[in-house]
Short mmCIF file of C-alpha atoms (C1' of nucleotides) in Angstrom, two decimals:
data_model
loop_
_atom_site.label_atom_id
_atom_site.label_comp_id
_atom_site.label_asym_id
_atom_site.label_seq_id
_atom_site.Cartn_x
_atom_site.Cartn_y
_atom_site.Cartn_z
CA UNK A 26 0.00 0.00 0.00
CA UNK A 27 2.07 2.86 -1.24
CA UNK A 28 -0.02 5.27 -3.23
CA UNK A 29 -3.40 3.62 -3.73
CA UNK A 30 -6.11 5.31 -1.68
CA UNK A 31 -6.53 8.99 -1.00
CA UNK A 32 -3.76 10.33 1.18
CA UNK A 33 -5.28 11.54 4.45
CA UNK A 34 -3.82 15.04 4.37
CA UNK A 35 -3.69 17.02 7.53
CA UNK A 36 -6.20 19.84 7.48
CA UNK A 37 -4.74 23.30 8.18
CA UNK A 38 -6.11 24.89 11.34
CA UNK A 39 -7.32 28.04 9.54
CA UNK A 40 -9.29 25.82 7.20
CA UNK A 41 -10.97 24.06 10.12
CA UNK A 42 -11.84 27.44 11.62
CA UNK A 43 -13.57 28.48 8.42
CA UNK A 44 -15.60 25.28 8.09
CA UNK A 45 -18.44 26.36 10.39
CA UNK A 46 -18.95 29.39 8.16
CA UNK A 47 -19.28 27.26 5.06
CA UNK A 48 -21.68 25.07 6.99
CA UNK A 49 -23.84 27.99 8.02
CA UNK A 50 -24.05 29.48 4.54
CA UNK A 51 -24.82 26.10 3.01
CA UNK A 52 -27.54 25.59 5.60
CA UNK A 53 -29.06 28.92 4.59
CA UNK A 54 -29.06 27.77 0.96
CA UNK A 55 -30.84 24.56 1.99
CA UNK A 56 -33.55 26.56 3.76
CA UNK A 57 -33.97 28.70 0.66
CA UNK A 58 -34.54 25.55 -1.37
CA UNK A 59 -31.38 25.85 -3.45
CA UNK A 60 -29.80 22.64 -4.68
CA UNK A 61 -26.33 23.84 -5.60
CA UNK A 62 -23.76 26.15 -4.03
CA UNK A 63 -20.56 27.33 -5.67
CA UNK A 64 -17.21 28.69 -4.59
CA UNK A 65 -18.33 32.04 -5.96
CA UNK A 66 -21.40 32.03 -3.73
CA UNK A 67 -19.24 31.44 -0.68
CA UNK A 68 -16.66 34.05 -1.60
CA UNK A 69 -19.38 36.67 -2.18
CA UNK A 70 -21.18 35.97 1.08
CA UNK A 71 -18.19 35.40 3.33
CA UNK A 72 -15.82 37.92 1.79
CA UNK A 73 -13.14 35.32 1.07
CA UNK A 74 -11.11 34.79 -2.09
CA UNK A 75 -12.54 32.10 -4.37
CA UNK A 76 -9.25 30.22 -4.47
CA UNK A 77 -9.18 29.90 -0.72
CA UNK A 78 -12.73 28.58 -0.62
CA UNK A 79 -11.94 26.01 -3.30
CA UNK A 80 -8.87 24.83 -1.42
CA UNK A 81 -10.82 24.56 1.83
CA UNK A 82 -13.71 22.63 0.30
CA UNK A 83 -11.29 20.21 -1.33
CA UNK A 84 -10.70 18.77 2.15
CA UNK A 85 -14.28 17.51 2.25
CA UNK A 86 -13.39 15.06 -0.51
CA UNK A 87 -16.41 16.08 -2.54
CA UNK A 88 -16.17 16.70 -6.27
CA UNK A 89 -17.82 19.85 -7.54
CA UNK A 90 -19.43 20.36 -10.91
CA UNK A 91 -18.24 23.18 -13.16
CA UNK A 92 -20.80 25.98 -13.45
CA UNK A 93 -22.93 24.59 -10.59
CA UNK A 94 -20.66 23.95 -7.65
CA UNK A 95 -21.54 21.46 -4.93
CA UNK A 96 -24.77 19.72 -4.04
CA UNK A 97 -26.10 21.45 -0.93
CA UNK A 98 -27.19 18.38 1.12
CA UNK A 99 -24.03 16.44 0.31
CA UNK A 100 -21.82 19.36 1.26
CA UNK A 101 -23.58 19.80 4.60
CA UNK A 102 -23.08 16.14 5.40
CA UNK A 103 -19.46 16.21 4.27
CA UNK A 104 -18.55 19.20 6.44
CA UNK A 105 -20.35 17.77 9.45
CA UNK A 106 -18.50 14.50 8.95
CA UNK A 107 -15.20 16.30 8.69
CA UNK A 108 -15.82 18.16 11.93
CA UNK A 109 -17.29 15.18 13.72
CA UNK A 110 -20.55 17.08 14.21
CA UNK A 111 -22.85 14.33 13.03
CA UNK A 112 -22.50 12.30 16.19
CA UNK A 113 -23.33 14.30 19.28
CA UNK A 114 -20.74 14.84 22.03
CA UNK A 115 -21.79 15.09 25.67
CA UNK A 116 -20.09 17.73 27.77
CA UNK A 117 -20.14 19.19 31.27
CA UNK A 118 -19.69 22.84 32.09
CA UNK A 119 -17.94 24.15 35.19
CA UNK A 120 -18.67 27.69 36.28
CA UNK A 121 -22.34 28.66 36.01
CA UNK A 122 -21.76 32.40 36.14
CA UNK A 123 -22.59 34.93 33.49
CA UNK A 124 -20.38 33.48 30.77
CA UNK A 125 -21.31 29.89 31.60
CA UNK A 126 -24.99 30.76 31.42
CA UNK A 127 -24.52 32.47 28.07
CA UNK A 128 -22.82 29.41 26.66
CA UNK A 129 -25.48 27.08 28.01
CA UNK A 130 -28.09 29.27 26.36
CA UNK A 131 -26.47 29.36 22.96
CA UNK A 132 -28.83 27.34 20.78
CA UNK A 133 -26.24 26.94 18.02
CA UNK A 134 -24.20 24.35 19.87
CA UNK A 135 -26.90 21.70 19.67
CA UNK A 136 -26.64 21.86 15.87
CA UNK A 137 -22.90 21.39 16.24
CA UNK A 138 -23.28 18.12 18.03
CA UNK A 139 -22.50 19.57 21.43
CA UNK A 140 -24.78 18.49 24.25
CA UNK A 141 -24.12 20.13 27.61
CA UNK A 142 -25.66 17.64 30.02
CA UNK A 143 -25.03 19.43 33.30
CA UNK A 144 -23.36 22.40 34.94
CA UNK A 145 -21.29 22.55 38.11
CA UNK A 146 -20.44 25.42 40.41
CA UNK A 147 -18.65 26.00 43.70
CA UNK A 148 -21.22 28.58 44.77
CA UNK A 149 -23.85 26.88 47.02
CA UNK A 150 -26.37 29.56 46.05
CA UNK A 151 -26.36 28.29 42.47
CA UNK A 152 -26.47 24.56 43.25
CA UNK A 153 -29.84 23.04 42.51
CA UNK A 154 -30.93 25.82 40.20
CA UNK A 155 -31.78 25.32 36.55
CA UNK A 156 -30.12 27.42 33.86
CA UNK A 157 -31.48 27.08 30.35
CA UNK A 158 -32.87 23.70 31.27
CA UNK A 159 -29.63 22.40 32.78
CA UNK A 160 -29.31 21.63 36.46
CA UNK A 161 -26.40 23.09 38.42
CA UNK A 162 -24.64 20.57 40.68
CA UNK A 163 -22.04 20.90 43.40
CA UNK A 164 -18.46 20.24 42.34
CA UNK A 165 -18.18 17.04 44.38
CA UNK A 166 -20.79 15.45 42.14
CA UNK A 167 -18.69 15.99 39.03
CA UNK A 168 -16.44 12.95 39.00
CA UNK A 169 -19.28 10.52 39.57
CA UNK A 170 -21.47 11.95 36.83
CA UNK A 171 -18.65 12.18 34.30
CA UNK A 172 -17.64 8.59 34.95
CA UNK A 173 -21.17 7.24 34.94
CA UNK A 174 -22.15 8.93 31.68
CA UNK A 175 -18.80 8.45 29.99
CA UNK A 176 -18.45 12.15 29.23
CA UNK A 177 -15.29 13.22 27.42
CA UNK A 178 -15.58 16.97 27.06
CA UNK A 179 -15.46 19.70 29.69
CA UNK A 180 -16.10 23.44 29.39
CA UNK A 181 -14.36 25.76 31.83
CA UNK A 182 -16.02 29.12 32.52
CA UNK A 183 -14.72 29.81 36.02
CA UNK A 184 -12.77 32.86 37.20
CA UNK A 185 -9.07 33.01 36.43
CA UNK A 186 -7.99 32.18 39.95
CA UNK A 187 -9.55 28.71 39.97
CA UNK A 188 -8.93 27.74 36.34
CA UNK A 189 -6.10 25.31 36.96
CA UNK A 190 -7.78 23.49 39.85
CA UNK A 191 -10.91 23.15 37.75
CA UNK A 192 -8.87 21.61 34.96
CA UNK A 193 -7.27 19.23 37.44
CA UNK A 194 -10.73 18.20 38.61
CA UNK A 195 -11.89 17.51 35.06
CA UNK A 196 -8.76 15.57 34.17
CA UNK A 197 -9.11 13.54 37.35
CA UNK A 198 -12.66 12.70 36.35
CA UNK A 199 -11.51 11.39 33.00
CA UNK A 200 -12.22 14.30 30.64
CA UNK A 201 -10.19 14.17 27.41
CA UNK A 202 -11.03 17.50 25.81
CA UNK A 203 -11.29 20.88 27.53
CA UNK A 204 -12.83 24.01 26.06
CA UNK A 205 -11.25 26.68 28.20
CA UNK A 206 -12.71 30.17 28.49
CA UNK A 207 -10.56 31.04 31.46
CA UNK A 208 -7.61 33.33 30.70
CA UNK A 209 -4.87 31.00 31.88
CA UNK A 210 -2.64 28.44 30.22
CA UNK A 211 -3.71 25.12 31.68
CA UNK A 212 -1.27 22.37 32.57
CA UNK A 213 -2.73 19.00 31.62
CA UNK A 214 -1.41 15.52 30.71
CA UNK A 215 -0.41 14.93 27.09
CA UNK A 216 -3.50 12.90 26.28
CA UNK A 217 -5.84 15.75 27.21
CA UNK A 218 -6.55 18.38 24.57
CA UNK A 219 -7.16 21.98 25.56
CA UNK A 220 -8.78 24.50 23.27
CA UNK A 221 -8.45 27.97 24.70
CA UNK A 222 -10.91 30.70 23.84
CA UNK A 223 -9.46 34.12 24.47
CA UNK A 224 -11.58 37.24 24.27
CA UNK A 225 -8.64 39.51 25.07
CA UNK A 226 -6.75 38.48 21.96
CA UNK A 227 -9.66 39.50 19.77
CA UNK A 228 -9.85 42.85 21.52
CA UNK A 229 -6.10 43.26 21.06
CA UNK A 230 -6.40 42.72 17.31
CA UNK A 231 -9.27 45.19 17.07
CA UNK A 232 -7.41 47.80 19.12
CA UNK A 233 -4.30 47.59 16.98
CA UNK A 234 -6.25 47.64 13.74
CA UNK A 235 -8.18 50.70 14.93
CA UNK A 236 -5.06 52.65 15.81
CA UNK A 237 -2.75 51.69 12.98
CA UNK A 238 -5.48 51.15 10.43
CA UNK A 239 -4.88 48.17 8.20
CA UNK B 22 15.75 59.94 5.89
CA UNK B 23 16.60 56.54 4.55
CA UNK B 24 17.68 54.26 7.35
CA UNK B 25 17.94 56.42 10.42
CA UNK B 26 15.12 55.68 12.87
CA UNK B 27 13.64 52.33 13.71
CA UNK B 28 11.63 50.91 10.83
CA UNK B 29 8.00 50.63 11.92
CA UNK B 30 7.55 46.97 11.07
CA UNK B 31 4.09 45.58 10.73
CA UNK B 32 3.24 43.33 13.67
CA UNK B 33 2.08 39.81 12.73
CA UNK B 34 -1.48 39.08 13.83
CA UNK B 35 -0.50 35.98 15.84
CA UNK B 36 1.95 38.12 17.75
CA UNK B 37 -0.77 40.66 18.59
CA UNK B 38 -2.99 37.82 19.77
CA UNK B 39 -0.30 36.62 22.17
CA UNK B 40 0.37 40.06 23.62
CA UNK B 41 -2.46 39.97 26.19
CA UNK B 42 -0.95 36.77 27.57
CA UNK B 43 2.43 38.38 28.03
CA UNK B 44 0.68 41.30 29.66
CA UNK B 45 -1.20 39.07 32.08
CA UNK B 46 1.89 37.11 33.14
CA UNK B 47 3.93 40.28 33.55
CA UNK B 48 1.13 41.73 35.67
CA UNK B 49 1.28 38.67 37.90
CA UNK B 50 5.03 39.18 38.29
CA UNK B 51 4.42 42.80 39.29
CA UNK B 52 1.95 41.72 41.96
CA UNK B 53 4.48 39.23 43.27
CA UNK B 54 6.97 42.05 43.61
CA UNK B 55 9.38 40.77 40.97
CA UNK B 56 11.42 43.34 39.09
CA UNK B 57 12.51 41.31 36.07
CA UNK B 58 10.89 38.84 33.73
CA UNK B 59 12.69 36.78 31.11
CA UNK B 60 11.83 34.97 27.90
CA UNK B 61 12.35 31.72 29.81
CA UNK B 62 9.76 32.73 32.39
CA UNK B 63 7.19 33.38 29.68
CA UNK B 64 7.91 30.17 27.79
CA UNK B 65 7.60 28.10 30.97
CA UNK B 66 4.33 29.68 32.06
CA UNK B 67 2.66 30.01 28.67
CA UNK B 68 3.98 26.85 27.06
CA UNK B 69 5.56 28.71 24.15
CA UNK B 70 9.00 28.29 22.61
CA UNK B 71 11.55 30.79 23.90
CA UNK B 72 12.42 31.92 20.38
CA UNK B 73 8.85 32.86 19.68
CA UNK B 74 8.55 34.85 22.87
CA UNK B 75 11.77 36.70 22.08
CA UNK B 76 10.56 37.57 18.59
CA UNK B 77 7.21 38.76 19.89
CA UNK B 78 8.70 40.93 22.63
CA UNK B 79 11.07 42.51 20.13
CA UNK B 80 8.06 44.37 18.72
CA UNK B 81 7.73 46.30 21.97
CA UNK B 82 11.00 48.03 21.13
CA UNK B 83 12.38 47.31 24.59
CA UNK B 84 15.92 46.06 25.09
CA UNK B 85 16.30 43.14 27.45
CA UNK B 86 19.26 42.43 29.67
CA UNK B 87 21.06 39.09 29.39
CA UNK B 88 20.47 36.86 32.44
CA UNK B 89 17.68 39.09 33.77
CA UNK B 90 15.24 39.74 30.95
CA UNK B 91 12.96 42.77 30.89
CA UNK B 92 12.02 45.25 33.57
CA UNK B 93 8.49 44.37 34.65
CA UNK B 94 6.98 47.88 34.84
CA UNK B 95 8.55 48.98 31.56
CA UNK B 96 7.33 45.88 29.76
CA UNK B 97 3.77 46.37 30.98
CA UNK B 98 3.80 49.92 29.74
CA UNK B 99 5.35 48.95 26.41
CA UNK B 100 2.77 46.24 25.68
CA UNK B 101 -0.11 48.50 26.69
CA UNK B 102 1.28 51.20 24.42
CA UNK B 103 1.60 48.76 21.56
CA UNK B 104 -2.00 47.63 21.96
CA UNK B 105 -3.33 51.11 22.58
CA UNK B 106 -4.61 50.00 25.97
CA UNK B 107 -3.21 52.93 27.95
CA UNK B 108 -5.82 55.37 26.74
CA UNK B 109 -9.33 54.13 27.41
CA UNK B 110 -11.78 53.54 24.55
CA UNK B 111 -15.49 54.14 25.03
CA UNK B 112 -17.84 51.61 23.50
CA UNK B 113 -21.54 50.81 23.24
CA UNK B 114 -22.97 47.31 23.30
CA UNK B 115 -26.04 46.24 21.33
CA UNK B 116 -27.88 43.13 22.48
CA UNK B 117 -28.26 42.88 26.24
CA UNK B 118 -29.06 39.17 26.30
CA UNK B 119 -27.06 36.43 27.97
CA UNK B 120 -23.87 36.96 26.02
CA UNK B 121 -24.10 40.74 26.16
CA UNK B 122 -24.54 40.60 29.92
CA UNK B 123 -21.58 38.29 30.28
CA UNK B 124 -19.37 40.66 28.33
CA UNK B 125 -20.56 43.67 30.30
CA UNK B 126 -19.72 41.80 33.48
CA UNK B 127 -16.21 40.80 32.46
CA UNK B 128 -14.01 42.85 34.74
CA UNK B 129 -10.93 42.27 32.60
CA UNK B 130 -11.97 44.67 29.86
CA UNK B 131 -11.61 47.73 32.06
CA UNK B 132 -7.92 46.89 32.47
CA UNK B 133 -7.70 46.68 28.71
CA UNK B 134 -8.85 50.22 28.20
CA UNK B 135 -12.35 49.23 27.16
CA UNK B 136 -15.15 51.19 28.76
CA UNK B 137 -18.65 50.07 27.87
CA UNK B 138 -20.69 53.18 28.54
CA UNK B 139 -24.17 51.87 27.70
CA UNK B 140 -26.13 48.95 26.35
CA UNK B 141 -28.98 48.92 23.83
CA UNK B 142 -31.67 46.37 23.14
CA UNK B 143 -34.77 46.01 20.99
CA UNK B 144 -36.62 44.22 23.78
CA UNK B 145 -38.80 46.76 25.68
CA UNK B 146 -38.70 44.51 28.73
CA UNK B 147 -34.97 45.12 29.08
CA UNK B 148 -35.01 48.88 28.42
CA UNK B 149 -34.43 50.90 31.56
CA UNK B 150 -32.86 48.05 33.46
CA UNK B 151 -29.33 48.07 34.78
CA UNK B 152 -26.90 45.26 33.94
CA UNK B 153 -23.58 45.27 35.77
CA UNK B 154 -24.00 48.97 36.39
CA UNK B 155 -24.81 49.83 32.76
CA UNK B 156 -28.21 51.15 31.73
CA UNK B 157 -30.03 49.48 28.85
CA UNK B 158 -31.51 51.95 26.34
CA UNK B 159 -33.90 51.56 23.44
CA UNK B 160 -32.29 51.31 20.02
CA UNK B 161 -33.59 54.68 18.86
CA UNK B 162 -31.42 56.36 21.48
CA UNK B 163 -28.25 54.91 20.03
CA UNK B 164 -27.35 57.39 17.33
CA UNK B 165 -27.79 60.39 19.57
CA UNK B 166 -25.68 58.99 22.39
CA UNK B 167 -22.92 57.77 20.09
CA UNK B 168 -22.73 61.16 18.39
CA UNK B 169 -22.90 63.14 21.58
CA UNK B 170 -20.18 61.15 23.33
CA UNK B 171 -18.02 60.65 20.27
CA UNK B 172 -17.97 56.91 20.71
CA UNK B 173 -16.00 54.95 18.10
CA UNK B 174 -16.42 51.31 19.11
CA UNK B 175 -19.52 49.10 19.03
CA UNK B 176 -20.02 45.58 20.35
CA UNK B 177 -22.63 43.39 18.67
CA UNK B 178 -24.17 40.60 20.74
CA UNK B 179 -27.54 40.28 19.04
CA UNK B 180 -29.05 37.13 17.48
CA UNK B 181 -27.84 36.11 14.03
CA UNK B 182 -31.00 37.30 12.26
CA UNK B 183 -30.51 40.96 13.18
CA UNK B 184 -26.73 41.15 12.99
CA UNK B 185 -26.50 43.06 9.73
CA UNK B 186 -29.15 45.62 10.58
CA UNK B 187 -27.44 46.21 13.91
CA UNK B 188 -24.17 46.82 12.10
CA UNK B 189 -25.93 49.24 9.72
CA UNK B 190 -27.29 51.12 12.72
CA UNK B 191 -23.85 51.40 14.31
CA UNK B 192 -22.21 52.51 11.07
CA UNK B 193 -24.96 55.07 10.55
CA UNK B 194 -24.26 56.41 14.02
CA UNK B 195 -20.60 56.89 13.21
CA UNK B 196 -18.98 53.83 14.79
CA UNK B 197 -15.55 53.00 13.31
CA UNK B 198 -14.74 49.69 14.96
CA UNK B 199 -17.10 46.78 15.53
CA UNK B 200 -16.48 43.82 17.79
CA UNK B 201 -18.89 41.28 16.38
CA UNK B 202 -20.04 38.23 18.35
CA UNK B 203 -22.84 37.48 15.93
CA UNK B 204 -22.18 34.54 13.57
CA UNK B 205 -22.52 36.46 10.32
CA UNK B 206 -20.12 38.20 7.98
CA UNK B 207 -21.02 41.86 8.21
CA UNK B 208 -21.03 44.18 5.21
CA UNK B 209 -19.64 47.57 6.23
CA UNK B 210 -17.91 50.48 4.49
CA UNK B 211 -14.16 50.25 3.99
CA UNK B 212 -13.36 52.69 6.76
CA UNK B 213 -15.10 50.57 9.39
CA UNK B 214 -13.15 47.74 10.96
CA UNK B 215 -14.89 44.55 12.02
CA UNK B 216 -13.36 42.05 14.39
CA UNK B 217 -15.39 38.88 14.44
CA UNK B 218 -15.43 36.57 17.44
CA UNK B 219 -16.51 33.10 16.50
CA UNK B 220 -17.20 30.46 19.13
CA UNK B 221 -18.06 27.85 16.53
CA UNK B 222 -14.60 27.94 15.02
CA UNK B 223 -13.06 27.14 18.37
CA UNK B 224 -15.44 24.24 18.84
CA UNK B 225 -14.59 23.03 15.33
CA UNK B 226 -10.89 22.96 16.15
CA UNK B 227 -11.51 21.12 19.40
CA UNK B 228 -13.79 18.58 17.70
CA UNK B 229 -11.28 17.79 14.97
CA UNK B 230 -8.39 17.55 17.40
CA UNK B 231 -10.39 15.22 19.62
CA UNK B 232 -11.26 12.85 16.78
CA UNK B 233 -8.03 12.84 14.80
CA UNK B 234 -5.79 13.45 17.79
CA UNK B 235 -2.95 15.81 17.04
"C1'" DC C 19 39.14 40.28 38.75
"C1'" DC C 20 38.30 36.49 35.71
"C1'" DC C 21 35.49 32.70 34.26
"C1'" DT C 22 31.01 30.55 33.52
"C1'" DA C 23 26.46 30.10 32.09
"C1'" DA C 24 22.09 32.04 30.96
"C1'" DT C 25 19.90 35.03 28.12
"C1'" DG C 26 19.10 38.59 24.46
"C1'" DG C 27 19.28 39.90 19.57
"C1'" DA C 28 20.36 39.45 14.67
"C1'" DT C 29 20.28 36.60 10.74
"C1'" DA C 30 19.11 32.48 8.31
"C1'" DA C 31 16.37 28.26 7.40
"C1'" DT C 32 12.21 25.91 7.49
"C1'" DT C 33 7.42 25.19 7.55
"C1'" DA C 34 2.64 26.67 6.94
"C1'" DA C 35 -0.75 29.25 4.58
"C1'" DT C 36 -2.34 32.00 1.01
"C1'" DT C 37 -2.65 33.38 -3.63
"C1'" DA C 38 -1.86 32.75 -8.67
"C1'" DT C 39 -1.89 30.21 -13.09
"C1'" DC C 40 -3.76 27.20 -16.32
"C1'" DG C 41 -5.99 23.37 -18.48
"C1'" DA C 42 -10.35 20.49 -18.11
"C1'" DT C 43 -15.23 20.16 -17.72
"C1'" DA C 44 -19.98 20.78 -18.37
"C1'" DA C 45 -24.18 23.85 -18.30
"C1'" DA C 46 -26.27 27.33 -21.00
"C1'" DA C 47 -26.61 30.06 -25.09
"C1'" DA C 48 -26.31 30.50 -30.03
"C1'" DT D 27 -25.08 20.67 -32.57
"C1'" DT D 28 -21.52 23.88 -31.71
"C1'" DT D 29 -19.74 27.67 -29.10
"C1'" DT D 30 -19.23 30.15 -25.08
"C1'" DT D 31 -18.19 30.82 -20.39
"C1'" DA D 32 -18.32 29.98 -15.44
"C1'" DT D 33 -16.32 27.07 -12.40
"C1'" DC D 34 -13.56 23.18 -10.79
"C1'" DG D 35 -9.13 21.00 -9.63
"C1'" DA D 36 -4.14 20.40 -9.96
"C1'" DT D 37 0.27 22.50 -9.76
"C1'" DA D 38 3.23 26.29 -8.90
"C1'" DA D 39 4.59 30.75 -6.80
"C1'" DT D 40 4.43 33.83 -3.15
"C1'" DT D 41 3.90 35.44 1.38
"C1'" DA D 42 3.57 34.87 6.37
"C1'" DA D 43 4.93 32.65 10.50
"C1'" DT D 44 7.65 29.70 13.08
"C1'" DT D 45 11.86 27.66 14.36
"C1'" DA D 46 16.98 27.27 14.34
"C1'" DT D 47 21.78 29.02 14.65
"C1'" DC D 48 25.24 31.79 16.34
"C1'" DC D 49 27.42 35.55 18.49
"C1'" DA D 50 27.31 39.31 22.05
"C1'" DT D 51 26.36 40.57 26.63
"C1'" DT D 52 26.28 40.52 31.52
"C1'" DA D 53 24.99 38.78 36.39
"C1'" DG D 54 26.85 35.73 39.54
"C1'" DG D 55 30.36 32.52 41.36
"C1'" DG D 56 34.99 31.44 42.24
#
DNA sequence: CCCTAATGGATAATTAATTATCGATAAAAA
DNA sequence: TTTTTATCGATAATTAATTATCCATTAGGG
């Protein structure tokens, strides 16, 4: 087996980041009853260069048709497959404050195969409450629930000061992927993946662009 | 004047994105009473390669001292200058829902020179209320307030369906920089800068990394 | 005062990502 | 049926970002 089947190329991170946009636009086309969507459509709507769109979509493995583009339903399935969004992932959220609540209330995640099954918080005043249909539990219930339900993903929305200990708790419980909204660099074992979401970096980019104008 | 003063090199976007991290770590050092901070300190704490840190910090224009690093107070000032975070920027926020509230409540922004002076929402039930000390106004009050206070930055945290019209409203009012948390690609005039924050793209990266394991 | 070792800074090499070029294809028009 | 043209897909060129190498500097130890 040297050069037979398709070589599983590694997908560039920027390409992965753009995929949800392609998915959203294609979904809009589906709702509008359109059957085909082309590179040109994407580049017009998303403000990207056509070449970049074509390169990105090549990673789906789909073949487009000249003058028509791609079949809308097939493309949606292909992108969801590529992102692993066809099979739903269960997750727990730690930190049921303002940001945690906002994330729990974001309807979009359900379409992205993310199912937040429960929230946890150190604040006794929050324990037992329901936020967007999810119950808030005490932290000492976390390990049991994660184990019992075989949950692999954890979302951290706690204050900076307790970010690392929260990560330790999740790792201890068996979590393999952490979506971290806490502005710290977490130390975790090699087999645990951390995706950090950083609002400050976005603000930094905006600030610089506003002052130096690019 | 051909090669006299320092050439104002353009700062790479990834470097700008990392700057808030350097700022945070340096701030911690200041609180701990340390006078110096080195590339090695940063790379240990942030999990970056020393070479990258050195290259990034070079853009501050500061000269480091071998075996000691950089002077903590000077570095903080230099990074804040570079990001334009020493002089505070006033901003308005449109969309006082869950996400908008979370952003208004994030204490960190004040340290980053961002001052959200007021919130606006189309929902009459929210108008007049106070969220984290900020009053929520009706949308028709926006233009007047923005003009009167000379506000240049707008934050969009409205649902997807009304993202574009919200942007139009802000542009009409004279806003020059938009921090957009709404999952749409906004169409704005060339002189208006849009920085889009996209939670889905982060989730996409995490999903792919979890399934293909890099 | 001299030696050692850690670190900064400049330059070069490598890798990753974007952008360009061009021939092939197939729908739509003539 | 033939021609036209928009779009795809492969390959190549360019640009951006990261990583490596090497020398200069200087605090700290002997």
